[in-house]
Amino acid sequence: MSQRVGEIIGADSRVLTVQCYELYGAPPLGTFLSVGEPPVLAIVQCIRTEPLDPSRPVLARGRDFDTLDDIYRENPQLERLLTTRLDALIVGYESDGRLVQLLPPVPPAIHAFVSICPPATVARFTDNLEFTRFLLNSGSPMADEVMVACLRTVSSNRSEGDEFLRRAGQILSKEMVGDSARLSSILRRARL
Amino acid sequence: MTNGFSPYGTNGDGFLHRGTPLGTVVGGSLSDGVEIRLNPSGETVIEDVKVGTFVTIQGKRYRFFGVITDLELANSDSRIRHSPPDSDDPVLLEVMSGTMAYGVLSVMPSLALPLGSAGGVSPSAAKTVPSHFSPSYSATDDDVASVFGREDDQHFWIGSPLDMDTRVCLDLDNLVRRSFGVFGKSGTGKTFLTRLLLVGVLQGGTASSLIFDMHSEYGWSGQDTDRNRHVKGLKQLFPSYVSTFTLDAESSRRRGSSPDEVVSIGYSEIEPEDIELLKDNLSLSDVAAAACFNLQQRFGGDWMSQFLTHQGQGIGDLADDLGVNRAALGALHNRLSRFRRYPFLEEGDRHNAAAKIIEHLERGKHVVLEFGRYGRDLNAYILVSNLLTRRIHERYVALKEAAEGGGGKDPRPLVIVIEEAHRFLNPSISSQTTFANIARELRKYNVTLMIIDQRPGGIDSEVMSQLGTRFTCALDNERDIDAVLSGAAGSRQLRGVLARLEDKQQALIFGHAVPMPVVVHTREYGTPESYASLTRNVKAGLPDDLLEGETSEERLERQIDELFS
């Protein structure tokens, strides 16, 4: 049973907004998520923790405390006033038992459960690296960082090591045909 | 696939086999050739590809044949030039190589074969270019054979394409139909290539050859200076087909050669035009050279002998008498007196060396005229070769005209081989030589030239433009390269190929005898095996009904026996 981390609170065909069950309980940047059933696959591309009520801004409370833990211990209401949300970029879905790297015909329903994608599914999905184009062309200012994070996560879970990065690099180089510096930066950081 | 010709050939088990995949067509034009982007993840890296290599391109309608004329390291991002990836990052280097940084081959498609053509259809000149993304392959042996033909009586194996063992063959009929040239700087294998070509002409059997053998290296034997050995000449390989003439019997004897004829030339056979041709070499002024015509008017055919009998004051008196400048005539006398040193020049007019040569040629023989020690004397070489050629040419013109008038059969085609051609086919004097006439007249009178030279830049461009086939070993000088390539289709692209020929045993061949330009590693000459393979196919070239190894006297005896048996 994969680990459930939250549920959908906003969705369009491209990006899902997920509210996490636990404050600070978001999976790391670049993690593959499995949403609903049959699963839609998405990659964590932005995590933020914010007040549940946007009209009640967060105030600084640490002047008289030594540690961060002290602040939360002395202000237990914070657990109720704050929440962790994340945006996830849809990169594919399962159809008739096959994983396809396309956008789903319709986005997942609101309140659909969001889990961390099982490693076996990630491995199967990342045999094909066409999905990297979704990340590169997401329009997000953090697209490259998400790409680096995703490649690092996936390659660490695959036995091929550098060979995976070579394949990914060749796909990316076709997309970034005129931008060697960007490609170089992504690949270098993916192996740090 | 159709039942007929397979554009790929099969490997016997039904699978199509092509050469190694190289890349795909990404651009180009008919005039500049096409650009082939090297496959990004192929096994071929750019260092495996050499300029001059033979390749095929599989278009949608045609299969194209061409040679690689240039190689380029291209990139999709010019910043790579300024900030290349770290050399200690193999993953990044590997990713960028073949994708952002890639190789581009320039290929000149010369021939095209319609796909699905029936077997036996030869490729024709390419009048279009392959479509975008057509795949390209290194050529296979079958490709080379389909373009250059298989070795037979009329196809002479001259060498192999670069990095291949298959045979490139010359079309001998096309070769001798027009004049052709062998060029290359000193020591690049011109002489060996010429020997091979002469064997080819002999094998073709449609033409005789007359070789003005300046350094006595084609007739009996020659030197392989690189391997420090002697190699056999034509006479040793084909004793029945080759007659050797010599100007220097002593030298021939020393070299173990037994010439068929010793050539003597009468002074009266020398004409004023012959001297005019030597004007520069003899350091004669225009006035002095022109005085020969006055002398001929005065003394007739024997003008030279008679002029040389004058001495001292007599020359001045003669000058006054002829109305020419005394100093000029004195200079002319001085220079012509040097001819007295040539023992092959004799008094009288009954020598008729040209007639003897013609007689051998008409019998289908190939004649090598060895110059012996006079080969080192350019004046002797120019004088004798021009003089004999003029007479032979006159005879051929007469025979040809008689044949056209129904008065005899066509003279057997003749290839005249001359060396150091730039010395007497240069623009200032070429118009006065018979050789230039022969080059211009093409085969109208069944006489063509084979020009061997290391400075083609010095040859009159009009003569160069008439050469049907050009064989070019390595050349350094820009002017020489320009001259060799002048008028050739795709000369700009071939320039790169020519400039990168290796110094030994490599030649670029283009023109009538080959369907497309090709760089060959020339065939071996000088080993017992090479002699055996060179002499194997020569039956087709038997003059008249001569059997192999049989002399004309032996033939006569055999024919008499046959008649009365």
Short mmCIF file of C-alpha atoms in Angstrom, two decimals, chain A residues 11-177:
data_model
loop_
_atom_site.label_atom_id
_atom_site.label_comp_id
_atom_site.label_asym_id
_atom_site.label_seq_id
_atom_site.Cartn_x
_atom_site.Cartn_y
_atom_site.Cartn_z
CA ALA A 11 -7.04 20.65 -10.71
CA ASP A 12 -6.71 21.60 -14.33
CA SER A 13 -5.49 19.52 -17.23
CA ARG A 14 -1.88 20.32 -16.50
CA VAL A 15 -1.35 21.14 -12.84
CA LEU A 16 -2.87 19.67 -9.69
CA THR A 17 -3.05 21.43 -6.33
CA VAL A 18 -2.73 19.07 -3.38
CA GLN A 19 -3.32 19.75 0.26
CA CYS A 20 -1.16 17.57 2.45
CA TYR A 21 -2.64 15.84 5.48
CA GLU A 22 0.32 16.74 7.63
CA LEU A 23 1.79 20.19 8.08
CA TYR A 24 5.20 19.95 6.37
CA GLY A 25 4.15 16.49 5.14
CA ALA A 26 4.79 17.11 1.43
CA PRO A 27 6.96 14.66 -0.48
CA PRO A 28 10.19 16.17 -1.80
CA LEU A 29 10.39 18.24 -4.99
CA GLY A 30 10.51 16.06 -8.08
CA THR A 31 8.71 13.12 -6.45
CA PHE A 32 6.30 11.09 -8.60
CA LEU A 33 2.75 11.13 -7.20
CA SER A 34 -0.06 8.76 -7.99
CA VAL A 35 -3.49 10.44 -7.99
CA GLY A 36 -6.85 8.65 -7.97
CA GLU A 37 -7.74 5.37 -9.61
CA PRO A 38 -6.80 4.51 -12.36
CA PRO A 39 -3.84 6.59 -11.39
CA VAL A 40 -2.77 9.84 -12.94
CA LEU A 41 0.99 10.43 -12.51
CA ALA A 42 2.29 13.85 -11.54
CA ILE A 43 5.58 15.29 -10.35
CA VAL A 44 5.86 17.61 -7.35
CA GLN A 45 6.96 20.92 -8.76
CA CYS A 46 6.24 23.47 -6.02
CA ILE A 47 5.62 23.09 -2.25
CA ARG A 48 4.35 25.88 -0.06
CA THR A 49 3.17 26.18 3.58
CA GLU A 50 0.68 29.01 4.20
CA PRO A 51 -2.21 30.10 6.42
CA LEU A 52 -5.46 28.23 5.88
CA ASP A 53 -7.27 31.57 6.01
CA PRO A 54 -5.59 33.94 3.58
CA SER A 55 -7.10 36.90 5.46
CA ARG A 56 -5.09 35.99 8.58
CA PRO A 57 -1.45 36.60 7.79
CA VAL A 58 1.20 34.71 9.71
CA LEU A 59 2.99 36.75 12.37
CA ALA A 60 6.55 36.36 13.60
CA ARG A 61 6.51 34.70 17.04
CA GLY A 62 10.07 33.69 17.88
CA ARG A 63 11.48 36.76 19.64
CA ASP A 64 11.33 35.09 23.08
CA PHE A 65 12.16 31.50 22.00
CA ASP A 66 15.45 29.75 21.42
CA THR A 67 14.40 27.09 18.92
CA LEU A 68 11.81 26.52 16.21
CA ASP A 69 10.40 23.57 18.17
CA ASP A 70 9.83 25.90 21.16
CA ILE A 71 7.68 28.17 18.98
CA TYR A 72 5.42 25.32 17.82
CA ARG A 73 5.23 23.82 21.33
CA GLU A 74 4.16 27.10 22.89
CA ASN A 75 1.74 27.90 19.99
CA PRO A 76 -0.19 24.65 19.37
CA GLN A 77 -2.85 26.57 17.39
CA LEU A 78 -0.32 26.94 14.57
CA GLU A 79 -0.91 23.29 13.55
CA ARG A 80 -4.52 24.29 12.85
CA LEU A 81 -3.90 27.67 11.25
CA LEU A 82 -1.21 26.58 8.79
CA THR A 83 -1.30 24.02 5.99
CA THR A 84 1.13 22.57 3.44
CA ARG A 85 0.05 22.56 -0.18
CA LEU A 86 1.87 21.52 -3.33
CA ASP A 87 1.53 21.86 -7.06
CA ALA A 88 2.14 18.77 -9.14
CA LEU A 89 2.64 18.66 -12.89
CA ILE A 90 0.71 15.92 -14.66
CA VAL A 91 3.09 13.77 -16.77
CA GLY A 92 0.99 10.72 -17.67
CA TYR A 93 -1.63 8.24 -16.60
CA GLU A 94 -2.45 4.59 -16.60
CA SER A 95 -4.79 3.32 -19.26
CA ASP A 96 -5.73 -0.34 -19.66
CA GLY A 97 -2.77 -1.31 -17.52
CA ARG A 98 -0.34 0.70 -19.68
CA LEU A 99 1.47 3.79 -18.55
CA VAL A 100 1.20 6.51 -21.17
CA GLN A 101 3.08 9.77 -21.21
CA LEU A 102 0.18 11.97 -22.23
CA LEU A 103 -2.13 14.33 -20.41
CA PRO A 104 -5.27 12.51 -19.16
CA PRO A 105 -8.49 13.27 -21.03
CA VAL A 106 -9.90 14.89 -17.86
CA PRO A 107 -8.09 15.93 -14.69
CA PRO A 108 -8.59 13.93 -11.48
CA ALA A 109 -11.56 14.77 -9.25
CA ILE A 110 -11.32 17.15 -6.31
CA HIS A 111 -10.56 15.19 -3.15
CA ALA A 112 -8.97 12.39 -5.15
CA PHE A 113 -6.38 10.74 -2.94
CA VAL A 114 -2.76 11.52 -3.57
CA SER A 115 -0.07 8.97 -2.77
CA ILE A 116 3.64 8.68 -3.40
CA CYS A 117 4.01 6.62 -6.54
CA PRO A 118 5.34 3.07 -5.88
CA PRO A 119 8.99 2.68 -6.98
CA ALA A 120 8.08 -0.13 -9.38
CA THR A 121 5.63 2.11 -11.18
CA VAL A 122 8.18 4.93 -11.33
CA ALA A 123 10.77 2.58 -12.77
CA ARG A 124 8.33 1.37 -15.40
CA PHE A 125 7.23 4.88 -16.25
CA THR A 126 10.76 6.24 -16.53
CA ASP A 127 11.87 3.60 -19.00
CA ASN A 128 10.60 6.14 -21.47
CA LEU A 129 11.92 9.64 -20.92
CA GLU A 130 9.59 11.60 -23.16
CA PHE A 131 7.90 12.97 -20.02
CA THR A 132 10.90 15.21 -19.44
CA ARG A 133 9.49 17.45 -22.17
CA PHE A 134 6.48 18.19 -19.92
CA LEU A 135 8.83 19.37 -17.20
CA LEU A 136 10.98 21.49 -19.47
CA ASN A 137 8.01 23.15 -21.10
CA SER A 138 5.95 23.61 -17.93
CA GLY A 139 6.54 27.33 -17.95
CA SER A 140 7.42 27.18 -14.27
CA PRO A 141 10.33 29.40 -13.20
CA MET A 142 11.57 26.36 -11.30
CA ALA A 143 11.32 23.94 -14.21
CA ASP A 144 15.06 23.21 -14.25
CA GLU A 145 15.21 22.69 -10.50
CA VAL A 146 12.31 20.27 -10.64
CA MET A 147 14.01 18.46 -13.51
CA VAL A 148 17.22 18.14 -11.52
CA ALA A 149 15.35 16.91 -8.47
CA CYS A 150 13.34 14.41 -10.51
CA LEU A 151 16.40 13.03 -12.30
CA ARG A 152 18.28 12.68 -9.03
CA THR A 153 15.39 10.83 -7.40
CA VAL A 154 14.77 8.51 -10.32
CA SER A 155 18.41 7.72 -11.08
CA SER A 156 19.11 6.89 -7.45
CA ASN A 157 16.36 4.28 -7.62
CA ARG A 158 17.48 2.75 -10.90
CA SER A 159 20.36 0.36 -11.29
CA GLU A 160 21.68 1.92 -14.51
CA GLY A 161 23.18 4.98 -12.80
CA ASP A 162 24.87 7.22 -15.33
CA GLU A 163 23.34 5.37 -18.26
CA PHE A 164 19.93 6.67 -17.24
CA LEU A 165 21.29 10.20 -17.14
CA ARG A 166 22.86 9.73 -20.58
CA ARG A 167 19.53 8.72 -22.02
CA ALA A 168 17.77 11.56 -20.30
CA GLY A 169 20.44 13.98 -21.49
CA GLN A 170 19.99 12.90 -25.08
CA ILE A 171 16.25 13.54 -24.88
CA LEU A 172 16.82 16.87 -23.20
CA SER A 173 19.47 17.91 -25.69
CA LYS A 174 16.94 17.66 -28.49
CA GLU A 175 14.65 20.00 -26.60
CA MET A 176 17.44 22.35 -25.61
CA VAL A 177 19.14 22.23 -28.96
#
